[in-house]
Amino acid sequence: MNRISSHLGLVPLDDRRRPEPPALVLVAHGSRDPRTLATVHELLDRVREQRPDLPVHLGHIELNEPLLPDTLASLGTAEAVLVPLLLSRGYHVKRDIPEMAAASPARTRVAVPLGPHPLLVETLHARLVEAGWPTAADETVRRESAVVLAAAGSRDPDSAVDTRRTAQLLADRLGVPVVPAYASAATPTVDTAIRALTARGRHRVAVASYFTAPGLFARQCAQKAPWIAAAPLGTHPAMADLILHRYGQVADRRGAGNCATSDELPALAV
């Protein structure tokens, strides 16, 4: 320690600690289904296991506690990165989350939603294989097979763009057509998509569950499957990887301002 540092009681530059990383706030939608909340908490545990150095918090948009404004209020003026546990752009990502963030004293930035991304495709593929999708299908089987990617649905056209991108990535992975379909607010419905594929000679139609956790929509879509129905994305290890990836995309750009606006959210961030 040099004499000036010793006299002033300062820590020498060589001994400075790295700055604390921004908190990770996982933003879940909220659900009345207790399985959804259990899934979210398990995902949080997986994230904490991978990054024990990170302060990790949970905030809900609605229906469950803690609500996002309460979580942000508890952080005071700390720096935080909000990672939406949502699969596409839409009203929550473009308006609700940024507005809640802007109203808080915390220094916040908002990551893009989880999808589209290859890690989601990895998870969707794994869930289909678990449900019985053949891992070594010949050309005849592929000609008869297809997948309906069942999603919640949104009136926001950007949400449909993102879901279609995920469907295309999954189709590239499987080598069969993958048609996005929706439980509400958008078309086609799962029933309509299944009928269209069957009319094209695709008699082995699987339903891939493009939902983060079990719930009403996921169950209703699975019940329509004429062949196999995959489980929701859930707590597959790739989901925790993707949450941390979205966090890192923002946290690595230190010197944050306020949260990203909807115009700043890229259409196909990976």
mmCIF file of C-alpha atoms in Angstrom, residues 148 181-182 188-198 207 220-221 223-226:
data_model
loop_
_atom_site.group_PDB
_atom_site.id
_atom_site.type_symbol
_atom_site.label_atom_id
_atom_site.label_comp_id
_atom_site.label_asym_id
_atom_site.label_seq_id
_atom_site.Cartn_x
_atom_site.Cartn_y
_atom_site.Cartn_z
ATOM 1 C CA VAL A 148 -48.607 -28.151 -33.811
ATOM 2 C CA ALA A 181 -51.557 -22.430 -33.166
ATOM 3 C CA TYR A 182 -53.133 -20.623 -30.273
ATOM 4 C CA PRO A 188 -55.391 -20.653 -36.085
ATOM 5 C CA THR A 189 -56.681 -22.632 -33.142
ATOM 6 C CA VAL A 190 -55.074 -25.947 -32.292
ATOM 7 C CA ASP A 191 -58.095 -27.814 -33.711
ATOM 8 C CA THR A 192 -57.869 -25.904 -36.989
ATOM 9 C CA ALA A 193 -54.147 -26.530 -37.323
ATOM 10 C CA ILE A 194 -54.564 -30.249 -36.679
ATOM 11 C CA ARG A 195 -57.320 -30.536 -39.298
ATOM 12 C CA ALA A 196 -55.232 -28.669 -41.863
ATOM 13 C CA LEU A 197 -52.244 -30.929 -41.323
ATOM 14 C CA THR A 198 -54.378 -34.073 -41.462
ATOM 15 C CA VAL A 207 -48.754 -31.109 -30.002
ATOM 16 C CA GLN A 220 -56.700 -27.825 -23.086
ATOM 17 C CA CYS A 221 -54.240 -27.870 -25.969
ATOM 18 C CA GLN A 223 -56.228 -32.780 -24.844
ATOM 19 C CA LYS A 224 -56.675 -31.999 -28.542
ATOM 20 C CA ALA A 225 -53.628 -33.982 -29.633
ATOM 21 C CA PRO A 226 -54.537 -36.836 -31.992
#
